[in-house]
């Protein structure tokens, strides 16, 4: 075969290959992971009387928030998403000295337990990411920093936007939590749990 003819065949073969590649539909990228990180915990032998709310406050420094948390058995401090937070489970109102109130969420579902665990999680992920179906031995409440959260339970689907809060269900409710907006979900999750049981177990949505 002459060099000229060989070059022509190579050019035709290359064009056919490029055309074939162009005709293959792109593979859809898998959604990213829904990430959950525990940032604070505290055990309680009992609960305060009356209806309970999660009060969320910002503090100038972590030291100040930790000092405020040390004076209350139902307060926890953490630094999340570039801000310092104080989370307090208690009656409605009653801001902490030095803090600025962000939200008050409740009333929180309460239940009998030998011992209680207060837990704060930082959770979220890109649009479409979701948790496995699971349940908790207690109640959870959400405060959305960015994006939109969705929660699917046997009762249906609830959605909450950035800057808003959502009170979850009581113990042992099967659920799937997912990032439902067009931007990454960033949220705080406050738990009141039975400390004698696993904090999360697999479940099924019936």
PDB file of C-alpha atoms in Angstrom:
ATOM      1  CA  UNK A   1       0.000   0.000   0.000  1.00  0.00           C
ATOM      2  CA  UNK A   2       1.356   3.418  -0.918  1.00  0.00           C
ATOM      3  CA  UNK A   3       2.115   5.909   1.881  1.00  0.00           C
ATOM      4  CA  UNK A   4      -0.550   8.249   0.488  1.00  0.00           C
ATOM      5  CA  UNK A   5      -3.230   5.534   0.501  1.00  0.00           C
ATOM      6  CA  UNK A   6      -2.155   4.409   3.979  1.00  0.00           C
ATOM      7  CA  UNK A   7      -2.526   7.959   5.287  1.00  0.00           C
ATOM      8  CA  UNK A   8      -5.987   8.277   3.727  1.00  0.00           C
ATOM      9  CA  UNK A   9      -7.133   5.006   5.379  1.00  0.00           C
ATOM     10  CA  UNK A  10      -5.776   6.170   8.743  1.00  0.00           C
ATOM     11  CA  UNK A  11      -7.652   9.483   8.434  1.00  0.00           C
ATOM     12  CA  UNK A  12     -10.923   7.714   7.579  1.00  0.00           C
ATOM     13  CA  UNK A  13     -10.504   5.264  10.478  1.00  0.00           C
ATOM     14  CA  UNK A  14      -9.847   8.137  12.897  1.00  0.00           C
ATOM     15  CA  UNK A  15     -12.972   9.996  11.734  1.00  0.00           C
ATOM     16  CA  UNK A  16     -15.094   6.844  12.153  1.00  0.00           C
ATOM     17  CA  UNK A  17     -13.754   6.365  15.697  1.00  0.00           C
ATOM     18  CA  UNK A  18     -14.457   9.982  16.656  1.00  0.00           C
ATOM     19  CA  UNK A  19     -17.981   9.713  15.243  1.00  0.00           C
ATOM     20  CA  UNK A  20     -18.595   6.527  17.221  1.00  0.00           C
ATOM     21  CA  UNK A  21     -17.386   8.162  20.435  1.00  0.00           C
ATOM     22  CA  UNK A  22     -19.616  11.187  19.815  1.00  0.00           C
ATOM     23  CA  UNK A  23     -22.646   8.927  19.382  1.00  0.00           C
ATOM     24  CA  UNK A  24     -22.168   7.155  22.735  1.00  0.00           C
ATOM     25  CA  UNK A  25     -24.403   8.836  25.344  1.00  0.00           C
ATOM     26  CA  UNK A  26     -22.527  10.134  28.389  1.00  0.00           C
ATOM     27  CA  UNK A  27     -22.765   8.001  31.540  1.00  0.00           C
ATOM     28  CA  UNK A  28     -24.677   9.836  34.241  1.00  0.00           C
ATOM     29  CA  UNK A  29     -22.519  10.615  37.252  1.00  0.00           C
ATOM     30  CA  UNK A  30     -23.566   8.836  40.423  1.00  0.00           C
ATOM     31  CA  UNK A  31     -24.855  11.146  43.157  1.00  0.00           C
ATOM     32  CA  UNK A  32     -22.276  11.975  45.827  1.00  0.00           C
ATOM     33  CA  UNK A  33     -22.449  10.601  49.314  1.00  0.00           C
ATOM     34  CA  UNK A  34     -24.672  11.909  52.077  1.00  0.00           C
ATOM     35  CA  UNK A  35     -22.192  12.571  54.891  1.00  0.00           C
ATOM     36  CA  UNK A  36     -23.093  12.566  58.591  1.00  0.00           C
ATOM     37  CA  UNK A  37     -20.619  13.711  61.258  1.00  0.00           C
ATOM     38  CA  UNK A  38     -21.262  13.667  64.990  1.00  0.00           C
ATOM     39  CA  UNK A  39     -20.076  16.923  66.583  1.00  0.00           C
ATOM     40  CA  UNK A  40     -21.356  16.802  70.195  1.00  0.00           C
ATOM     41  CA  UNK A  41     -22.928  14.428  72.727  1.00  0.00           C
ATOM     42  CA  UNK A  42     -24.166  14.572  76.309  1.00  0.00           C
ATOM     43  CA  UNK A  43     -26.015  12.036  78.497  1.00  0.00           C
ATOM     44  CA  UNK A  44     -28.906  12.888  80.811  1.00  0.00           C
ATOM     45  CA  UNK A  45     -30.478  10.921  83.649  1.00  0.00           C
ATOM     46  CA  UNK A  46     -33.794  12.709  83.093  1.00  0.00           C
ATOM     47  CA  UNK A  47     -35.527  15.452  81.116  1.00  0.00           C
ATOM     48  CA  UNK A  48     -36.584  18.952  82.154  1.00  0.00           C
ATOM     49  CA  UNK A  49     -40.329  19.258  82.889  1.00  0.00           C
ATOM     50  CA  UNK A  50     -42.873  20.549  80.385  1.00  0.00           C
ATOM     51  CA  UNK A  51     -42.696  21.011  76.631  1.00  0.00           C
ATOM     52  CA  UNK A  52     -39.153  20.951  75.285  1.00  0.00           C
ATOM     53  CA  UNK A  53     -37.588  22.953  72.462  1.00  0.00           C
ATOM     54  CA  UNK A  54     -34.176  22.994  70.847  1.00  0.00           C
ATOM     55  CA  UNK A  55     -32.768  26.514  71.092  1.00  0.00           C
ATOM     56  CA  UNK A  56     -29.911  27.233  68.672  1.00  0.00           C
ATOM     57  CA  UNK A  57     -27.596  30.180  69.301  1.00  0.00           C
ATOM     58  CA  UNK A  58     -24.391  31.573  67.832  1.00  0.00           C
ATOM     59  CA  UNK A  59     -21.438  32.640  69.989  1.00  0.00           C
ATOM     60  CA  UNK A  60     -18.370  34.731  69.134  1.00  0.00           C
ATOM     61  CA  UNK A  61     -15.907  31.992  70.198  1.00  0.00           C
ATOM     62  CA  UNK A  62     -15.956  28.280  70.985  1.00  0.00           C
ATOM     63  CA  UNK A  63     -14.563  28.955  74.466  1.00  0.00           C
ATOM     64  CA  UNK A  64     -17.546  31.166  75.306  1.00  0.00           C
ATOM     65  CA  UNK A  65     -20.006  28.597  73.952  1.00  0.00           C
ATOM     66  CA  UNK A  66     -18.337  25.776  75.895  1.00  0.00           C
ATOM     67  CA  UNK A  67     -18.432  27.883  79.046  1.00  0.00           C
ATOM     68  CA  UNK A  68     -22.183  28.428  78.538  1.00  0.00           C
ATOM     69  CA  UNK A  69     -22.675  24.697  77.888  1.00  0.00           C
ATOM     70  CA  UNK A  70     -20.849  23.807  81.106  1.00  0.00           C
ATOM     71  CA  UNK A  71     -23.479  25.651  83.145  1.00  0.00           C
ATOM     72  CA  UNK A  72     -26.412  23.673  81.701  1.00  0.00           C
ATOM     73  CA  UNK A  73     -26.893  19.870  81.690  1.00  0.00           C
ATOM     74  CA  UNK A  74     -28.900  20.142  78.467  1.00  0.00           C
ATOM     75  CA  UNK A  75     -26.552  22.383  76.436  1.00  0.00           C
ATOM     76  CA  UNK A  76     -23.899  21.375  73.897  1.00  0.00           C
ATOM     77  CA  UNK A  77     -21.350  23.508  72.027  1.00  0.00           C
ATOM     78  CA  UNK A  78     -19.794  22.878  68.611  1.00  0.00           C
ATOM     79  CA  UNK A  79     -18.055  24.685  65.759  1.00  0.00           C
ATOM     80  CA  UNK A  80     -19.694  23.870  62.420  1.00  0.00           C
ATOM     81  CA  UNK A  81     -19.553  25.476  58.959  1.00  0.00           C
ATOM     82  CA  UNK A  82     -17.408  28.378  60.122  1.00  0.00           C
ATOM     83  CA  UNK A  83     -19.641  29.358  63.064  1.00  0.00           C
ATOM     84  CA  UNK A  84     -19.831  28.565  66.774  1.00  0.00           C
ATOM     85  CA  UNK A  85     -23.105  27.080  67.989  1.00  0.00           C
ATOM     86  CA  UNK A  86     -24.789  26.404  71.311  1.00  0.00           C
ATOM     87  CA  UNK A  87     -27.655  23.896  71.342  1.00  0.00           C
ATOM     88  CA  UNK A  88     -29.934  23.801  74.382  1.00  0.00           C
ATOM     89  CA  UNK A  89     -32.873  21.483  75.050  1.00  0.00           C
ATOM     90  CA  UNK A  90     -35.309  23.164  77.414  1.00  0.00           C
ATOM     91  CA  UNK A  91     -38.380  25.306  77.795  1.00  0.00           C
ATOM     92  CA  UNK A  92     -39.228  27.951  75.226  1.00  0.00           C
ATOM     93  CA  UNK A  93     -37.370  31.245  75.583  1.00  0.00           C
ATOM     94  CA  UNK A  94     -34.545  31.924  78.017  1.00  0.00           C
ATOM     95  CA  UNK A  95     -31.619  32.972  75.781  1.00  0.00           C
ATOM     96  CA  UNK A  96     -28.088  32.247  76.998  1.00  0.00           C
ATOM     97  CA  UNK A  97     -25.938  35.243  78.070  1.00  0.00           C
ATOM     98  CA  UNK A  98     -23.496  36.147  75.299  1.00  0.00           C
ATOM     99  CA  UNK A  99     -25.354  34.258  72.582  1.00  0.00           C
ATOM    100  CA  UNK A 100     -27.552  35.378  69.709  1.00  0.00           C
ATOM    101  CA  UNK A 101     -30.610  33.232  69.019  1.00  0.00           C
ATOM    102  CA  UNK A 102     -30.827  31.621  65.584  1.00  0.00           C
ATOM    103  CA  UNK A 103     -33.855  29.345  65.940  1.00  0.00           C
ATOM    104  CA  UNK A 104     -36.140  27.654  68.427  1.00  0.00           C
ATOM    105  CA  UNK A 105     -37.449  24.274  67.278  1.00  0.00           C
ATOM    106  CA  UNK A 106     -40.258  22.291  68.851  1.00  0.00           C
ATOM    107  CA  UNK A 107     -42.027  21.129  70.757  1.00  0.00           C
ATOM    108  CA  UNK A 108     -39.749  18.080  70.540  1.00  0.00           C
ATOM    109  CA  UNK A 109     -41.396  14.633  70.858  1.00  0.00           C
ATOM    110  CA  UNK A 110     -40.500  13.171  74.275  1.00  0.00           C
ATOM    111  CA  UNK A 111     -40.658   9.569  75.501  1.00  0.00           C
ATOM    112  CA  UNK A 112     -39.722   7.504  78.575  1.00  0.00           C
ATOM    113  CA  UNK A 113     -36.188   6.063  78.741  1.00  0.00           C
ATOM    114  CA  UNK A 114     -33.803   4.829  81.483  1.00  0.00           C
ATOM    115  CA  UNK A 115     -31.214   7.350  80.288  1.00  0.00           C
ATOM    116  CA  UNK A 116     -31.160   9.970  77.545  1.00  0.00           C
ATOM    117  CA  UNK A 117     -28.555  11.039  75.010  1.00  0.00           C
ATOM    118  CA  UNK A 118     -28.411  14.473  73.425  1.00  0.00           C
ATOM    119  CA  UNK A 119     -26.507  14.349  70.145  1.00  0.00           C
ATOM    120  CA  UNK A 120     -25.701  16.938  67.487  1.00  0.00           C
ATOM    121  CA  UNK A 121     -24.826  15.884  63.935  1.00  0.00           C
ATOM    122  CA  UNK A 122     -23.573  17.902  60.979  1.00  0.00           C
ATOM    123  CA  UNK A 123     -24.997  16.353  57.814  1.00  0.00           C
ATOM    124  CA  UNK A 124     -25.537  16.910  54.113  1.00  0.00           C
ATOM    125  CA  UNK A 125     -24.338  16.254  50.609  1.00  0.00           C
ATOM    126  CA  UNK A 126     -24.817  17.146  46.943  1.00  0.00           C
ATOM    127  CA  UNK A 127     -28.266  17.111  45.297  1.00  0.00           C
ATOM    128  CA  UNK A 128     -29.610  13.573  45.053  1.00  0.00           C
ATOM    129  CA  UNK A 129     -27.517  12.137  47.881  1.00  0.00           C
ATOM    130  CA  UNK A 130     -29.452  10.290  50.575  1.00  0.00           C
ATOM    131  CA  UNK A 131     -29.169   8.163  53.684  1.00  0.00           C
ATOM    132  CA  UNK A 132     -30.115   4.492  53.854  1.00  0.00           C
ATOM    133  CA  UNK A 133     -33.581   3.895  55.323  1.00  0.00           C
ATOM    134  CA  UNK A 134     -33.126   3.890  59.091  1.00  0.00           C
ATOM    135  CA  UNK A 135     -34.722   4.729  62.424  1.00  0.00           C
ATOM    136  CA  UNK A 136     -33.636   6.230  65.750  1.00  0.00           C
ATOM    137  CA  UNK A 137     -34.636   5.422  69.350  1.00  0.00           C
ATOM    138  CA  UNK A 138     -35.841   8.973  69.822  1.00  0.00           C
ATOM    139  CA  UNK A 139     -36.642  12.203  68.016  1.00  0.00           C
ATOM    140  CA  UNK A 140     -34.585  14.393  65.708  1.00  0.00           C
ATOM    141  CA  UNK A 141     -34.935  18.010  64.651  1.00  0.00           C
ATOM    142  CA  UNK A 142     -33.366  19.729  61.644  1.00  0.00           C
ATOM    143  CA  UNK A 143     -32.002  23.205  60.990  1.00  0.00           C
ATOM    144  CA  UNK A 144     -30.961  23.802  57.370  1.00  0.00           C
ATOM    145  CA  UNK A 145     -27.950  26.041  56.756  1.00  0.00           C
ATOM    146  CA  UNK A 146     -27.887  25.706  52.950  1.00  0.00           C
ATOM    147  CA  UNK A 147     -29.728  23.751  50.271  1.00  0.00           C
ATOM    148  CA  UNK A 148     -32.946  21.856  50.954  1.00  0.00           C
ATOM    149  CA  UNK A 149     -33.533  18.703  53.004  1.00  0.00           C
ATOM    150  CA  UNK A 150     -36.184  16.084  52.335  1.00  0.00           C
ATOM    151  CA  UNK A 151     -37.395  13.447  54.783  1.00  0.00           C
ATOM    152  CA  UNK A 152     -39.415  10.459  53.600  1.00  0.00           C
ATOM    153  CA  UNK A 153     -41.415   8.461  56.172  1.00  0.00           C
ATOM    154  CA  UNK A 154     -44.512   6.234  56.007  1.00  0.00           C
ATOM    155  CA  UNK A 155     -46.491   9.479  56.479  1.00  0.00           C
ATOM    156  CA  UNK A 156     -45.119  11.058  53.288  1.00  0.00           C
ATOM    157  CA  UNK A 157     -42.345  13.502  52.384  1.00  0.00           C
ATOM    158  CA  UNK A 158     -41.455  16.748  54.165  1.00  0.00           C
ATOM    159  CA  UNK A 159     -39.070  19.346  52.742  1.00  0.00           C
ATOM    160  CA  UNK A 160     -37.325  22.230  54.468  1.00  0.00           C
ATOM    161  CA  UNK A 161     -35.385  25.133  52.918  1.00  0.00           C
ATOM    162  CA  UNK A 162     -32.259  26.960  54.098  1.00  0.00           C
ATOM    163  CA  UNK A 163     -32.879  29.118  57.159  1.00  0.00           C
ATOM    164  CA  UNK A 164     -35.825  26.983  58.244  1.00  0.00           C
ATOM    165  CA  UNK A 165     -36.278  24.169  60.744  1.00  0.00           C
ATOM    166  CA  UNK A 166     -38.225  20.923  60.931  1.00  0.00           C
ATOM    167  CA  UNK A 167     -39.304  18.851  63.912  1.00  0.00           C
ATOM    168  CA  UNK A 168     -38.916  15.159  63.204  1.00  0.00           C
ATOM    169  CA  UNK A 169     -40.994  12.226  64.385  1.00  0.00           C
ATOM    170  CA  UNK A 170     -40.825  10.243  67.614  1.00  0.00           C
ATOM    171  CA  UNK A 171     -38.899   7.016  68.300  1.00  0.00           C
ATOM    172  CA  UNK A 172     -38.564   4.162  65.791  1.00  0.00           C
ATOM    173  CA  UNK A 173     -39.965   5.991  62.769  1.00  0.00           C
ATOM    174  CA  UNK A 174     -38.539   4.584  59.522  1.00  0.00           C
ATOM    175  CA  UNK A 175     -37.104   7.377  57.389  1.00  0.00           C
ATOM    176  CA  UNK A 176     -34.881   8.336  54.494  1.00  0.00           C
ATOM    177  CA  UNK A 177     -33.222  11.758  54.544  1.00  0.00           C
ATOM    178  CA  UNK A 178     -31.995  13.298  51.284  1.00  0.00           C
ATOM    179  CA  UNK A 179     -30.552  16.417  49.669  1.00  0.00           C
ATOM    180  CA  UNK A 180     -33.495  17.739  47.664  1.00  0.00           C
ATOM    181  CA  UNK A 181     -32.361  21.122  46.357  1.00  0.00           C
ATOM    182  CA  UNK A 182     -30.225  22.338  43.464  1.00  0.00           C
ATOM    183  CA  UNK A 183     -27.229  23.107  45.708  1.00  0.00           C
ATOM    184  CA  UNK A 184     -25.384  21.092  48.345  1.00  0.00           C
ATOM    185  CA  UNK A 185     -27.295  20.452  51.560  1.00  0.00           C
ATOM    186  CA  UNK A 186     -25.679  21.661  54.790  1.00  0.00           C
ATOM    187  CA  UNK A 187     -27.664  21.075  57.978  1.00  0.00           C
ATOM    188  CA  UNK A 188     -27.572  20.642  61.732  1.00  0.00           C
ATOM    189  CA  UNK A 189     -29.469  17.726  63.266  1.00  0.00           C
ATOM    190  CA  UNK A 190     -30.413  17.657  66.954  1.00  0.00           C
ATOM    191  CA  UNK A 191     -31.271  14.313  68.570  1.00  0.00           C
ATOM    192  CA  UNK A 192     -32.989  13.317  71.797  1.00  0.00           C
ATOM    193  CA  UNK A 193     -32.322   9.569  72.095  1.00  0.00           C
ATOM    194  CA  UNK A 194     -32.712   6.604  74.419  1.00  0.00           C
ATOM    195  CA  UNK A 195     -29.078   6.195  75.515  1.00  0.00           C
ATOM    196  CA  UNK A 196     -29.506   2.460  76.201  1.00  0.00           C
ATOM    197  CA  UNK A 197     -30.204   1.640  72.545  1.00  0.00           C
ATOM    198  CA  UNK A 198     -28.171   2.002  69.305  1.00  0.00           C
ATOM    199  CA  UNK A 199     -28.454   5.547  67.958  1.00  0.00           C
ATOM    200  CA  UNK A 200     -29.428   4.377  64.456  1.00  0.00           C
ATOM    201  CA  UNK A 201     -30.531   1.028  63.002  1.00  0.00           C
ATOM    202  CA  UNK A 202     -31.575  -0.115  59.494  1.00  0.00           C
ATOM    203  CA  UNK A 203     -35.313   0.035  58.809  1.00  0.00           C
ATOM    204  CA  UNK A 204     -37.857  -0.447  56.020  1.00  0.00           C
ATOM    205  CA  UNK A 205     -40.367   1.997  54.569  1.00  0.00           C
ATOM    206  CA  UNK A 206     -43.653   0.111  54.350  1.00  0.00           C
TER     207      UNK A 206
END
